[in-house]
Coordinates of C-alpha atoms and ligand atoms in Angstrom, one line a residue:
M1 CA 121.8 79.2 120.4
L2 CA 118.0 79.0 119.8
L3 CA 115.4 81.6 121.7
A4 CA 111.9 79.8 121.4
A5 CA 109.1 82.0 119.9
A6 CA 106.8 80.6 122.4
D7 CA 108.6 82.3 125.3
P8 CA 107.4 85.7 126.0
Q9 CA 111.2 87.0 126.8
A10 CA 112.5 86.0 124.0
V11 CA 111.2 89.0 121.7
R12 CA 112.6 90.7 124.7
A13 CA 115.9 89.2 124.9
A14 CA 116.6 89.1 121.2
A15 CA 115.8 93.2 120.8
E16 CA 118.4 93.2 123.7
A17 CA 120.7 91.6 122.1
L18 CA 120.8 94.0 118.9
A19 CA 120.6 96.9 120.6
A20 CA 123.9 95.9 122.7
G21 CA 125.6 95.0 118.6
E22 CA 125.4 91.7 118.5
L23 CA 124.2 89.5 115.6
L24 CA 120.7 88.3 115.7
A25 CA 118.7 86.1 113.3
F26 CA 115.1 87.0 112.9
P27 CA 112.3 85.4 110.7
T28 CA 110.6 86.9 108.1
E29 CA 107.5 86.5 105.9
T30 CA 110.5 85.8 103.2
V31 CA 113.1 84.0 104.4
Y32 CA 115.8 84.3 108.1
G33 CA 117.4 87.5 108.3
L34 CA 121.0 88.4 110.1
G35 CA 120.4 91.4 111.8
A36 CA 122.3 94.0 113.4
R37 CA 121.6 97.2 114.2
A38 CA 121.6 99.5 111.5
D39 CA 123.1 102.3 112.8
D40 CA 126.5 100.8 114.2
D41 CA 129.2 100.4 112.1
A42 CA 130.9 98.0 114.0
A43 CA 127.9 95.5 114.3
V44 CA 127.0 96.0 111.1
Q45 CA 130.9 95.1 110.2
R46 CA 130.4 91.5 112.2
I47 CA 127.1 90.7 109.7
Y48 CA 129.8 91.1 106.5
S49 CA 132.4 88.6 108.0
A50 CA 130.5 86.7 109.5
K51 CA 128.5 86.0 105.9
G52 CA 131.8 85.8 103.9
R53 CA 129.9 89.2 102.0
P54 CA 131.9 91.4 100.5
A55 CA 131.8 94.9 102.3
A56 CA 130.3 97.2 99.0
H57 CA 127.4 94.6 98.6
P58 CA 124.5 96.6 100.5
L59 CA 122.4 95.6 103.1
I60 CA 118.2 95.9 103.5
V61 CA 117.5 97.9 106.6
H62 CA 114.1 97.0 108.4
A63 CA 112.1 98.7 110.8
A64 CA 108.2 98.5 112.4
D65 CA 106.9 100.5 109.9
A66 CA 107.3 102.9 107.2
E67 CA 107.3 106.1 109.2
Q68 CA 110.8 104.8 110.8
A69 CA 111.7 103.2 107.6
R70 CA 111.6 106.5 105.7
R71 CA 114.3 108.4 108.5
F72 CA 116.9 106.7 106.3
A73 CA 115.5 107.9 103.0
A74 CA 116.9 111.7 101.5
S75 CA 113.8 111.8 99.6
W76 CA 110.6 109.8 99.4
P77 CA 109.4 109.9 95.8
A78 CA 105.8 109.4 94.9
A79 CA 106.6 106.0 93.7
A80 CA 107.6 105.3 97.1
Q81 CA 104.9 106.2 98.5
A82 CA 102.1 104.4 97.1
L83 CA 104.2 101.2 97.2
A84 CA 104.2 101.3 100.5
Q85 CA 101.2 102.1 101.7
A86 CA 100.0 98.9 98.9
F87 CA 102.6 96.4 100.3
W88 CA 104.0 97.4 103.6
P89 CA 104.4 95.7 106.0
G90 CA 105.0 93.1 103.7
P91 CA 107.9 91.1 101.1
L92 CA 108.8 94.3 99.3
T93 CA 112.4 95.8 99.6
L94 CA 112.7 100.0 98.2
I95 CA 116.2 100.9 97.2
L96 CA 115.9 105.1 97.5
P97 CA 118.6 108.0 97.8
R98 CA 120.1 107.3 101.7
A99 CA 120.2 110.2 103.9
P100 CA 123.6 111.0 103.8
A101 CA 124.7 110.3 107.4
L102 CA 122.7 107.3 108.3
A103 CA 123.4 103.7 107.5
H104 CA 126.4 104.1 105.6
A105 CA 128.3 100.5 106.4
A106 CA 124.7 98.8 106.0
A107 CA 124.3 100.6 102.3
G108 CA 128.1 99.6 101.4
G109 CA 128.8 102.7 101.2
Q110 CA 126.5 103.4 98.5
A111 CA 124.3 106.8 98.1
T112 CA 121.2 105.0 98.2
I113 CA 119.5 102.4 100.9
G114 CA 117.4 98.9 100.9
L115 CA 114.0 99.6 103.3
R116 CA 112.0 96.8 104.1
V117 CA 108.9 96.5 106.7
P118 CA 108.1 93.0 107.1
S119 CA 104.8 91.6 108.5
H120 CA 106.2 88.0 110.0
A121 CA 104.2 89.1 113.3
L122 CA 107.8 88.2 115.3
A123 CA 109.6 90.3 113.1
Q124 CA 107.5 92.9 113.9
A125 CA 107.9 92.7 117.7
L126 CA 111.4 92.5 117.1
L127 CA 111.3 95.6 115.7
Q128 CA 108.7 97.3 117.8
E129 CA 110.7 96.0 120.7
V130 CA 114.4 97.8 119.3
H131 CA 112.8 100.7 118.3
R132 CA 111.5 101.3 122.0
L133 CA 115.1 100.5 122.9
G134 CA 116.4 103.6 120.4
V135 CA 117.5 100.9 117.6
P136 CA 116.3 103.1 114.3
G137 CA 116.7 99.9 112.0
V138 CA 117.7 96.8 111.5
A139 CA 120.0 95.8 108.6
A140 CA 119.7 92.6 107.7
P141 CA 120.8 90.3 104.8
S142 CA 119.4 87.0 104.1
A143 CA 120.8 84.6 107.0
N144 CA 123.1 82.3 104.7
R145 CA 126.7 82.6 103.2
F146 CA 127.7 84.8 100.6
G147 CA 126.5 83.0 97.2
R148 CA 124.6 80.5 99.2
V149 CA 121.1 79.1 99.7
S150 CA 119.0 81.5 102.2
A151 CA 117.4 79.9 105.2
T152 CA 113.6 79.4 105.6
T153 CA 114.0 77.8 109.3
A154 CA 116.2 78.2 112.3
A155 CA 118.2 74.9 111.9
H156 CA 119.3 76.1 108.7
V157 CA 120.5 79.3 110.4
L158 CA 122.2 77.2 112.8
Q159 CA 123.6 75.2 109.3
E160 CA 125.1 78.6 108.1
F161 CA 126.9 79.8 111.1
G162 CA 127.2 77.4 114.0
D163 CA 125.1 77.0 117.5
A164 CA 127.0 80.3 118.9
L165 CA 124.7 82.6 116.9
Q166 CA 121.5 83.7 118.7
V167 CA 118.6 82.4 116.5
L168 CA 115.1 83.9 117.5
D169 CA 113.0 81.3 116.2
G170 CA 109.6 81.3 114.6
G171 CA 109.0 77.7 112.6
E172 CA 109.3 78.1 108.5
C173 CA 109.2 80.9 107.0
P174 CA 106.0 81.0 105.0
G175 CA 107.3 82.6 102.0
G176 CA 110.0 81.1 101.5
I177 CA 111.9 83.8 98.5
E178 CA 113.0 86.7 99.3
S179 CA 111.4 90.2 98.9
A180 CA 111.0 91.9 95.3
I181 CA 112.9 94.8 95.2
V182 CA 112.1 97.7 93.2
D183 CA 114.6 100.9 92.9
C184 CA 112.8 103.7 93.3
S185 CA 116.0 106.0 93.4
G186 CA 116.0 106.7 89.5
A187 CA 112.9 108.5 87.0
M188 CA 111.7 105.3 86.6
P189 CA 111.1 102.8 89.3
A190 CA 112.9 99.2 88.2
L191 CA 112.0 96.0 89.3
L192 CA 115.5 94.4 90.8
R193 CA 114.6 91.2 92.2
P194 CA 111.3 89.6 91.3
G195 CA 110.2 87.9 94.6
L196 CA 106.7 86.4 96.5
L197 CA 105.1 90.1 95.6
S198 CA 104.3 89.9 91.6
R199 CA 105.6 92.2 89.2
A200 CA 101.8 92.6 87.9
R201 CA 100.7 93.2 91.4
I202 CA 103.4 96.1 91.8
E203 CA 102.9 97.5 88.8
A204 CA 99.4 98.0 88.9
V205 CA 99.7 99.8 91.8
L206 CA 102.5 102.2 89.7
G207 CA 99.9 102.4 86.8
A208 CA 103.1 101.9 85.0
R209 CA 105.5 98.9 83.5
L210 CA 108.3 98.5 85.8
R211 CA 112.1 98.9 84.1
D212 CA 114.5 95.9 84.2
R213 CA 118.0 96.1 85.6
D214 CA 120.1 97.9 83.8
E215 CA 123.5 98.9 83.7
A216 CA 122.1 101.9 85.4
S217 CA 121.3 100.4 87.9
P218 CA 122.5 100.0 91.9
R219 CA 124.0 96.8 92.5
A220 CA 122.8 93.9 94.1
S221 CA 124.1 90.9 95.1
G222 CA 121.1 88.7 94.4
G223 CA 121.7 89.9 91.0
L224 CA 125.0 88.3 89.9
R225 CA 124.5 85.3 87.7
S226 CA 125.6 82.7 90.6
H227 CA 123.7 83.1 93.7
Y228 CA 121.2 81.1 95.5
A229 CA 123.5 77.9 94.2
P230 CA 123.0 74.4 96.5
A231 CA 126.8 72.5 96.6
A232 CA 125.4 70.0 94.4
R233 CA 125.2 71.2 90.4
L234 CA 121.9 72.4 89.5
R235 CA 120.3 71.8 85.9
L236 CA 117.0 73.6 84.7
M237 CA 115.3 70.8 82.2
S238 CA 112.0 70.7 80.1
T239 CA 109.8 68.0 80.5
Q240 CA 110.8 66.2 77.4
Q241 CA 114.7 66.7 78.1
M242 CA 114.3 64.9 81.7
R243 CA 111.8 62.1 80.9
D244 CA 114.6 61.0 78.0
A245 CA 118.1 61.6 80.5
L246 CA 116.2 59.2 83.0
E247 CA 115.0 56.4 79.8
L248 CA 118.5 56.8 78.7
L249 CA 120.2 56.4 81.8
G250 CA 117.9 53.5 83.2
P251 CA 119.3 52.0 86.3
Q252 CA 122.6 53.8 85.9
A253 CA 120.9 56.8 87.6
S254 CA 121.8 55.4 90.8
K255 CA 125.6 55.5 90.0
L256 CA 125.2 59.4 89.6
R257 CA 123.9 60.3 93.1
L258 CA 121.3 62.5 91.5
A259 CA 117.9 64.6 92.4
V260 CA 114.9 64.6 90.3
Y261 CA 112.6 67.5 91.5
S262 CA 109.7 68.0 89.4
R263 CA 105.9 68.6 88.6
S264 CA 105.6 66.5 86.2
Q265 CA 105.4 62.2 87.7
L266 CA 108.3 61.3 86.4
R267 CA 109.6 57.8 86.9
A268 CA 113.4 58.1 88.4
G269 CA 114.4 54.4 89.2
R270 CA 116.3 53.5 92.4
G271 CA 118.7 55.4 94.0
V272 CA 117.7 58.6 92.7
E273 CA 116.6 61.6 95.3
Q274 CA 113.2 62.0 94.1
R275 CA 110.8 65.4 95.3
R276 CA 107.9 66.6 93.7
M277 CA 107.5 70.3 93.3
P278 CA 103.8 71.7 93.8
D279 CA 102.0 72.9 91.3
D280 CA 100.7 76.1 92.7
P281 CA 104.1 78.6 92.6
A282 CA 103.6 80.0 96.4
A283 CA 103.7 76.1 97.6
A284 CA 107.1 75.9 95.6
A285 CA 108.5 78.9 96.7
H286 CA 107.6 78.2 100.6
Q287 CA 109.6 74.5 100.2
L288 CA 112.0 75.8 97.8
F289 CA 114.9 76.2 99.6
A290 CA 114.4 73.8 102.2
A291 CA 114.4 71.3 99.3
L292 CA 117.7 72.2 97.6
R293 CA 119.3 72.1 101.0
G294 CA 117.4 68.6 101.4
F295 CA 119.1 67.3 98.1
D296 CA 122.5 68.7 99.1
A297 CA 122.2 67.0 102.5
A298 CA 121.5 63.8 101.1
G299 CA 124.9 63.6 100.0
V300 CA 123.5 64.4 95.6
Q301 CA 126.3 65.2 93.4
L302 CA 123.6 66.2 90.7
I303 CA 120.1 68.0 90.9
W304 CA 118.0 67.5 88.1
V305 CA 114.6 70.5 88.1
E306 CA 111.7 70.7 85.6
Q307 CA 111.7 74.2 84.2
P308 CA 108.9 76.1 86.1
P309 CA 105.9 77.1 83.7
E310 CA 107.1 80.4 81.8
S311 CA 104.1 82.1 83.7
A312 CA 104.4 85.4 85.5
D313 CA 103.0 84.0 88.7
W314 CA 106.2 81.7 88.5
E315 CA 108.7 84.7 87.9
G316 CA 110.2 84.3 91.9
V317 CA 111.0 80.7 91.4
R318 CA 112.2 81.0 88.0
D319 CA 114.7 83.8 88.7
R320 CA 116.1 81.8 92.1
L321 CA 117.1 78.4 89.8
T322 CA 118.0 79.8 87.0
R323 CA 120.5 81.7 89.2
A324 CA 120.5 78.4 90.9
A325 CA 122.0 76.6 87.7
A326 CA 123.9 79.2 86.6
D327 CA 128.1 78.4 87.1
Ligands
TXA1 O1 113.7 89.0 101.7 C1 114.2 89.7 102.0 O2 114.4 90.7 101.1 C2 115.4 89.3 103.2 C3 115.0 88.8 104.5 C4 115.9 88.9 105.3 O3 114.0 90.5 104.8 N1 116.8 89.4 102.7 C5 117.4 89.4 101.9 O4 118.7 90.3 102.0 O5 116.9 88.9 100.5 P1 120.0 90.0 100.8 O6 121.0 91.1 101.9 O7 120.4 88.6 101.4 O8 119.5 90.7 99.6 C6 119.2 92.2 99.4 C7 119.7 92.3 98.2 C8 120.9 92.0 97.6 O9 121.0 91.9 96.5 C9 121.6 93.6 97.9 O10 122.6 93.7 97.0 C10 120.4 94.4 97.0 O11 119.0 93.7 97.9 N2 120.6 95.9 97.9 C11 120.3 96.1 98.9 N3 120.5 97.3 99.0 C12 120.7 97.7 97.7 C13 121.0 99.5 97.3 N4 121.1 100.5 98.2 N5 120.9 99.4 96.2 C14 120.9 98.5 95.3 N6 120.2 96.8 95.8 C15 120.3 96.5 96.9
MG2 MG1 120.5 86.7 100.2

């Protein structure tokens, strides 16, 4: 069920649904989230059931501002303060030691908690409204079934969960891939998931290099090798590999139920679903998941994707594609 953003009552109706313990999907600047009030374990449980997500996988708690968010944290190290100040509201999630009395189910029982203050105007309006209704924060994973591609439109959310779900419709999410996740619960901040916000900008604020995820890092399902996967098999290929493979196949390509997604102009021939990937990494991120969903909807079996550039500004898109390609 769509709640149209143009309707002035929509945000209020959405906030009331959340306050009543119901599930509600809402847009953010990255992807749609599937929300429930973070202080209600039964409501949070509905997220896990709807997603088919294992109960030990922690969720991110969303709040309207840093002051609200930090109530969920047991401590607030200098790195968290600097990053929150620089990038909130915005596409950054911070992992912190959890205030032990709060959000046990949302945190998947872990001693840490993921916190995010989104900048999307509708998400902001919604979070401010629920806060007025006495809700301290909204737990929300990406609004997709476990292991699948995130949703960047309200229609994608309904495809995942069915028409009965309430979705605050904000059109297309501007960002298109999920937030960057920085673990500030240890001695040195670590990048658990690259995202729209580049590693370089985060490091510039910290004045230090980010650690990479390691054995000591808290678990993140986005860190599973196979994640963000379309139904079709996805392969990453160099430009030359793609050219060679297409040339070798010639007209046979049409029999493969093949999609080709590339920045380079390639001749794929008839019967192949072809789409150009933008040359700009932000534009590529914006359309990435919608493109993968589009290929699935076209019924292809195989998606060949031209390897994105190795440069730092492509890290988020590279990460999602690498995981989508993993078996
Ligand atoms: O952009 C985003 O972050 C979106 C929007 C809706 O805010 N949310 C999102 O949530 O991507 P989700 O659940 O699909 O991915 C969050 C990731 C998961 O991989 C989860 O395991 C990790 O964050 N995470 C959450 N809390 C954590 C914690 N306490 N420790 C380690 N990882 C955590
Ligand atoms: Mg997700």
